[in-house]
PDB file of C-alpha atoms in Angstrom:
ATOM      1  CA  MET A   1     -14.639   3.391  14.197  1.00 52.00           C
ATOM      2  CA  SER A   2     -14.300   0.788  11.125  1.00 72.00           C
ATOM      3  CA  LEU A   3     -11.521  -1.553  11.067  1.00 94.00           C
ATOM      4  CA  ILE A   4      -8.213  -0.650   8.754  1.00 98.00           C
ATOM      5  CA  ALA A   5      -5.534  -3.280   7.402  1.00 98.00           C
ATOM      6  CA  VAL A   6      -2.554  -2.446   5.841  1.00 98.00           C
ATOM      7  CA  VAL A   7      -1.595  -5.649   4.058  1.00 98.00           C
ATOM      8  CA  TYR A   8       2.955  -5.050   3.229  1.00 98.00           C
ATOM      9  CA  HIS A   9       5.262  -6.206   2.000  1.00 98.00           C
ATOM     10  CA  SER A  10       9.147  -4.670   3.448  1.00 98.00           C
ATOM     11  CA  GLY A  11      12.791  -6.370   1.753  1.00 95.00           C
ATOM     12  CA  TYR A  12      14.713  -4.504   2.994  1.00 96.00           C
ATOM     13  CA  GLY A  13      12.782  -2.515   6.087  1.00 96.00           C
ATOM     14  CA  HIS A  14      11.875   0.998   3.481  1.00 97.00           C
ATOM     15  CA  THR A  15       8.188  -0.585   3.053  1.00 98.00           C
ATOM     16  CA  GLN A  16       7.798  -0.819   6.495  1.00 98.00           C
ATOM     17  CA  ARG A  17       7.809   2.282   7.782  1.00 98.00           C
ATOM     18  CA  LEU A  18       5.706   3.754   4.899  1.00 98.00           C
ATOM     19  CA  ALA A  19       3.254   1.231   5.448  1.00 98.00           C
ATOM     20  CA  GLN A  20       4.036   2.096   9.532  1.00 98.00           C
ATOM     21  CA  ALA A  21       3.374   5.847   8.663  1.00 98.00           C
ATOM     22  CA  VAL A  22      -0.061   4.312   6.116  1.00 98.00           C
ATOM     23  CA  ALA A  23      -1.629   3.193   9.659  1.00 98.00           C
ATOM     24  CA  ASP A  24      -1.005   6.029  11.548  1.00 98.00           C
ATOM     25  CA  GLY A  25      -2.995   8.310   9.550  1.00 98.00           C
ATOM     26  CA  ALA A  26      -5.532   5.695   8.643  1.00 98.00           C
ATOM     27  CA  ASP A  27      -5.585   4.779  12.470  1.00 97.00           C
ATOM     28  CA  ALA A  28      -5.076   0.455  11.585  1.00 98.00           C
ATOM     29  CA  GLN A  29      -3.689  -2.265  11.771  1.00 97.00           C
ATOM     30  CA  LEU A  30      -0.606  -3.294  10.351  1.00 98.00           C
ATOM     31  CA  ILE A  31       0.211  -7.428   9.141  1.00 98.00           C
ATOM     32  CA  ALA A  32       3.407  -7.828   7.606  1.00 98.00           C
ATOM     33  CA  ILE A  33       4.079 -10.696   4.958  1.00 98.00           C
ATOM     34  CA  ASP A  34       6.996 -12.239   5.700  1.00 98.00           C
ATOM     35  CA  ALA A  35       9.889 -13.683   3.919  1.00 98.00           C
ATOM     36  CA  ASP A  36       7.967 -16.306   2.856  1.00 98.00           C
ATOM     37  CA  GLY A  37       5.006 -14.348   1.876  1.00 98.00           C
ATOM     38  CA  ASN A  38       2.493 -15.741   4.738  1.00 98.00           C
ATOM     39  CA  LEU A  39       0.496 -13.772   6.854  1.00 98.00           C
ATOM     40  CA  PRO A  40       1.065 -13.523  10.198  1.00 98.00           C
ATOM     41  CA  GLU A  41      -1.497 -16.020  12.984  1.00 97.00           C
ATOM     42  CA  GLY A  42      -4.916 -14.710  12.120  1.00 97.00           C
ATOM     43  CA  GLY A  43      -4.394 -12.025   9.629  1.00 97.00           C
ATOM     44  CA  TRP A  44      -6.607 -13.817   7.228  1.00 98.00           C
ATOM     45  CA  ASP A  45      -9.236 -13.389   9.616  1.00 97.00           C
ATOM     46  CA  THR A  46      -8.559  -9.562  10.177  1.00 97.00           C
ATOM     47  CA  LEU A  47      -8.587  -8.946   6.246  1.00 98.00           C
ATOM     48  CA  LEU A  48     -12.424 -10.245   6.958  1.00 97.00           C
ATOM     49  CA  ALA A  49     -13.403  -8.594   9.504  1.00 97.00           C
ATOM     50  CA  ALA A  50     -11.617  -5.086   7.922  1.00 97.00           C
ATOM     51  CA  LYS A  51     -13.596  -2.081   6.294  1.00 97.00           C
ATOM     52  CA  ALA A  52     -10.566  -0.964   4.545  1.00 98.00           C
ATOM     53  CA  ILE A  53      -7.566  -3.120   3.173  1.00 98.00           C
ATOM     54  CA  ILE A  54      -4.632  -0.509   2.076  1.00 98.00           C
ATOM     55  CA  LEU A  55      -2.484  -3.298  -0.246  1.00 98.00           C
ATOM     56  CA  GLY A  56       1.817  -2.286   0.278  1.00 98.00           C
ATOM     57  CA  SER A  57       4.722  -3.641  -1.399  1.00 98.00           C
ATOM     58  CA  PRO A  58       8.149  -2.651  -2.265  1.00 98.00           C
ATOM     59  CA  THR A  59       8.759  -2.637  -6.307  1.00 97.00           C
ATOM     60  CA  TYR A  60      11.159  -5.156  -7.780  1.00 96.00           C
ATOM     61  CA  MET A  61      11.896  -5.713 -11.179  1.00 94.00           C
ATOM     62  CA  ALA A  62       8.787  -3.267 -12.356  1.00 93.00           C
ATOM     63  CA  GLY A  63       6.855  -5.129  -9.821  1.00 96.00           C
ATOM     64  CA  PRO A  64       5.423  -5.713  -6.863  1.00 98.00           C
ATOM     65  CA  SER A  65       7.521  -8.203  -4.516  1.00 98.00           C
ATOM     66  CA  TRP A  66       7.043 -12.558  -4.727  1.00 98.00           C
ATOM     67  CA  GLN A  67       6.038 -11.803  -1.208  1.00 98.00           C
ATOM     68  CA  PHE A  68       3.449  -9.324  -2.281  1.00 98.00           C
ATOM     69  CA  LYS A  69       2.516 -11.479  -5.291  1.00 98.00           C
ATOM     70  CA  LYS A  70       2.159 -15.284  -2.939  1.00 98.00           C
ATOM     71  CA  PHE A  71      -0.188 -13.918  -0.407  1.00 98.00           C
ATOM     72  CA  ALA A  72      -2.216 -11.766  -3.890  1.00 98.00           C
ATOM     73  CA  ASP A  73      -2.163 -15.708  -5.208  1.00 98.00           C
ATOM     74  CA  ALA A  74      -3.281 -16.981  -1.450  1.00 98.00           C
ATOM     75  CA  SER A  75      -6.256 -14.312  -1.922  1.00 98.00           C
ATOM     76  CA  SER A  76      -7.991 -16.405  -4.158  1.00 97.00           C
ATOM     77  CA  LYS A  77      -9.924 -18.370  -1.385  1.00 96.00           C
ATOM     78  CA  PRO A  78     -11.477 -14.863  -0.314  1.00 97.00           C
ATOM     79  CA  TRP A  79     -12.216 -13.790  -3.913  1.00 97.00           C
ATOM     80  CA  PHE A  80     -13.737 -17.028  -4.635  1.00 97.00           C
ATOM     81  CA  ASN A  81     -16.422 -16.539  -1.729  1.00 95.00           C
ATOM     82  CA  GLN A  82     -16.383 -12.645  -2.906  1.00 97.00           C
ATOM     83  CA  ALA A  83     -15.231 -12.078   0.519  1.00 98.00           C
ATOM     84  CA  TRP A  84     -13.664  -8.777   0.174  1.00 98.00           C
ATOM     85  CA  LYS A  85     -16.417  -7.144  -2.472  1.00 98.00           C
ATOM     86  CA  ASP A  86     -17.103  -3.874  -1.732  1.00 97.00           C
ATOM     87  CA  LYS A  87     -14.004  -3.212   0.495  1.00 98.00           C
ATOM     88  CA  LEU A  88     -12.669   0.247  -0.019  1.00 98.00           C
ATOM     89  CA  PHE A  89      -8.893  -0.180  -1.327  1.00 98.00           C
ATOM     90  CA  ALA A  90      -5.644   1.054  -1.442  1.00 98.00           C
ATOM     91  CA  GLY A  91      -2.460   1.075  -2.354  1.00 98.00           C
ATOM     92  CA  PHE A  92       1.878   2.243  -1.875  1.00 98.00           C
ATOM     93  CA  THR A  93       5.407   0.931  -2.810  1.00 98.00           C
ATOM     94  CA  ASN A  94       8.595   2.079  -2.514  1.00 97.00           C
ATOM     95  CA  SER A  95      11.314   1.895  -5.150  1.00 96.00           C
ATOM     96  CA  ALA A  96      15.226   3.296  -5.001  1.00 95.00           C
ATOM     97  CA  SER A  97      14.615   4.908  -8.328  1.00 93.00           C
ATOM     98  CA  PRO A  98      12.468   8.345  -8.761  1.00 89.00           C
ATOM     99  CA  ASN A  99      10.478   6.461 -11.042  1.00 89.00           C
ATOM    100  CA  GLY A 100      11.353   3.016 -10.195  1.00 87.00           C
ATOM    101  CA  ASP A 101       8.009   1.236 -12.394  1.00 94.00           C
ATOM    102  CA  LYS A 102       6.782   2.686  -9.270  1.00 95.00           C
ATOM    103  CA  GLN A 103       3.380   2.884 -10.906  1.00 96.00           C
ATOM    104  CA  ILE A 104       3.406  -0.332 -12.830  1.00 97.00           C
ATOM    105  CA  THR A 105       2.983  -1.568  -8.957  1.00 98.00           C
ATOM    106  CA  LEU A 106      -0.006   0.019  -7.684  1.00 98.00           C
ATOM    107  CA  ASP A 107      -1.495  -0.710 -11.147  1.00 98.00           C
ATOM    108  CA  TYR A 108      -1.035  -4.340  -9.689  1.00 98.00           C
ATOM    109  CA  LEU A 109      -2.902  -3.192  -6.819  1.00 98.00           C
ATOM    110  CA  PHE A 110      -5.237  -1.789  -8.413  1.00 98.00           C
ATOM    111  CA  HIS A 111      -5.863  -4.326 -10.400  1.00 98.00           C
ATOM    112  CA  LEU A 112      -5.973  -6.638  -6.972  1.00 98.00           C
ATOM    113  CA  ALA A 113      -8.251  -4.607  -5.458  1.00 98.00           C
ATOM    114  CA  MET A 114     -11.052  -4.354  -8.603  1.00 98.00           C
ATOM    115  CA  GLN A 115     -10.843  -8.529  -8.982  1.00 98.00           C
ATOM    116  CA  HIS A 116     -12.123  -8.422  -5.390  1.00 98.00           C
ATOM    117  CA  GLY A 117     -15.286  -6.144  -6.488  1.00 98.00           C
ATOM    118  CA  GLY A 118     -13.621  -4.476  -4.370  1.00 98.00           C
ATOM    119  CA  LEU A 119     -13.216   0.017  -4.263  1.00 98.00           C
ATOM    120  CA  TRP A 120     -10.151   1.660  -4.507  1.00 98.00           C
ATOM    121  CA  VAL A 121      -9.436   5.281  -2.724  1.00 98.00           C
ATOM    122  CA  GLY A 122      -6.702   7.078  -4.399  1.00 97.00           C
ATOM    123  CA  ALA A 123      -4.363   9.715  -2.937  1.00 96.00           C
ATOM    124  CA  GLY A 124      -6.255  12.556  -3.105  1.00 95.00           C
ATOM    125  CA  THR A 125      -3.382  15.326  -3.129  1.00 96.00           C
ATOM    126  CA  LEU A 126      -1.807  17.439  -5.689  1.00 95.00           C
ATOM    127  CA  PRO A 127       1.159  16.579  -6.780  1.00 94.00           C
ATOM    128  CA  SER A 128       4.376  19.217  -5.251  1.00 94.00           C
ATOM    129  CA  ASN A 129       5.345  20.200  -9.023  1.00 92.00           C
ATOM    130  CA  ALA A 130       6.415  23.318  -8.928  1.00 93.00           C
ATOM    131  CA  LYS A 131      10.962  24.649  -9.674  1.00 93.00           C
ATOM    132  CA  ALA A 132      11.098  24.608  -5.023  1.00 93.00           C
ATOM    133  CA  ALA A 133       9.789  21.976  -4.591  1.00 92.00           C
ATOM    134  CA  THR A 134      11.894  19.102  -2.211  1.00 90.00           C
ATOM    135  CA  ARG A 135      12.080  15.796  -1.299  1.00 91.00           C
ATOM    136  CA  SER A 136      10.009  17.249   2.065  1.00 92.00           C
ATOM    137  CA  ASP A 137       6.494  18.082   0.356  1.00 95.00           C
ATOM    138  CA  VAL A 138       4.077  15.561   0.252  1.00 95.00           C
ATOM    139  CA  ASN A 139       4.186  13.821  -3.782  1.00 93.00           C
ATOM    140  CA  TRP A 140       6.659  15.104  -4.893  1.00 93.00           C
ATOM    141  CA  LEU A 141       6.906  12.591  -7.248  1.00 94.00           C
ATOM    142  CA  GLY A 142       3.334  13.402  -8.411  1.00 93.00           C
ATOM    143  CA  ALA A 143       1.305  10.285  -8.121  1.00 95.00           C
ATOM    144  CA  PHE A 144      -2.345  10.076  -8.025  1.00 96.00           C
ATOM    145  CA  SER A 145      -3.522   6.392  -7.625  1.00 97.00           C
ATOM    146  CA  GLY A 146      -1.803   5.436  -4.077  1.00 98.00           C
ATOM    147  CA  ALA A 147       1.531   6.392  -2.119  1.00 98.00           C
ATOM    148  CA  MET A 148       4.790   6.566  -3.731  1.00 97.00           C
ATOM    149  CA  ALA A 149       8.045   6.814  -2.113  1.00 96.00           C
ATOM    150  CA  GLN A 150      11.443   6.486  -3.168  1.00 96.00           C
ATOM    151  CA  SER A 151      14.492   5.216  -0.738  1.00 95.00           C
ATOM    152  CA  PRO A 152      17.980   5.643  -1.971  1.00 93.00           C
ATOM    153  CA  SER A 153      19.444   2.812  -2.600  1.00 93.00           C
ATOM    154  CA  ASP A 154      22.504   3.230   0.148  1.00 95.00           C
ATOM    155  CA  ALA A 155      20.320   5.044   2.520  1.00 95.00           C
ATOM    156  CA  SER A 156      18.961   3.149   5.585  1.00 95.00           C
ATOM    157  CA  ALA A 157      15.232   3.135   6.267  1.00 95.00           C
ATOM    158  CA  ALA A 158      16.014   5.396   9.119  1.00 96.00           C
ATOM    159  CA  GLU A 159      16.827   8.510   5.972  1.00 95.00           C
ATOM    160  CA  MET A 160      13.074   8.354   4.648  1.00 96.00           C
ATOM    161  CA  PHE A 161      12.505  11.440   3.001  1.00 96.00           C
ATOM    162  CA  ALA A 162      10.252  13.389   4.850  1.00 96.00           C
ATOM    163  CA  GLY A 163       7.557  14.253   2.367  1.00 96.00           C
ATOM    164  CA  ASP A 164       7.115  10.565   1.088  1.00 97.00           C
ATOM    165  CA  LEU A 165       6.643   9.604   4.392  1.00 98.00           C
ATOM    166  CA  GLU A 166       3.619  12.584   5.135  1.00 97.00           C
ATOM    167  CA  THR A 167       2.282  10.721   2.244  1.00 97.00           C
ATOM    168  CA  GLY A 168       1.545   8.241   3.655  1.00 98.00           C
ATOM    169  CA  ARG A 169       0.326   9.541   6.149  1.00 98.00           C
ATOM    170  CA  LEU A 170      -2.328  11.325   4.440  1.00 98.00           C
ATOM    171  CA  LEU A 171      -3.304   8.539   2.197  1.00 98.00           C
ATOM    172  CA  GLY A 172      -4.420   6.709   4.991  1.00 98.00           C
ATOM    173  CA  GLN A 173      -6.453   9.639   6.573  1.00 98.00           C
ATOM    174  CA  ARG A 174      -8.373   9.541   3.271  1.00 98.00           C
ATOM    175  CA  VAL A 175      -8.994   6.216   3.488  1.00 98.00           C
ATOM    176  CA  ALA A 176     -10.227   6.650   7.217  1.00 97.00           C
ATOM    177  CA  ALA A 177     -12.527   9.811   6.255  1.00 97.00           C
ATOM    178  CA  VAL A 178     -13.579   7.758   2.963  1.00 97.00           C
ATOM    179  CA  ALA A 179     -14.951   4.863   5.342  1.00 96.00           C
ATOM    180  CA  ALA A 180     -16.021   7.156   8.098  1.00 95.00           C
ATOM    181  CA  ARG A 181     -18.107   8.903   5.764  1.00 95.00           C
ATOM    182  CA  LEU A 182     -19.180   5.436   3.750  1.00 93.00           C
ATOM    183  CA  GLY A 183     -20.418   4.848   7.376  1.00 83.00           C
ATOM    184  CA  GLY A 184     -17.519   2.400   8.368  1.00 57.00           C
TER     185      GLY A 184
END
């Protein structure tokens, strides 16, 4: 099985919980971007060795957190050498509002992957958009380019919606399946 890395920043624990669900689905290694925007020791080496990199950030003020952006800017070193070219990429995000401009964050993650010459893996799940749909359903927010989660501003990470966590798990599972299909 190929190495899959989930690199993410989480400000309040919600995105960390979603990252764990994605990692569980992909059997991936988690790499947390710290509060200062830095990777832990060995993080860059893990990303270099990975067949797939799944990117995650909360959506703050219509985009990823500054900590994630610091990581993205620092990724210019592997970009310069095209070290991540042809790796699989996917992405996920979380915000307090059902829309919250999460699509802008997913677009940012997509464009970062494209800068690196990566191959993007979308969510691959149909939206739960019937009248009977609830927040416990998979992809109840209707995202196609990655996994989205919504965590009310007064809810703890432990109170995240089951459908959002399952959507994240399924994204991770899909990335792992695509990696295996491509010979990883």
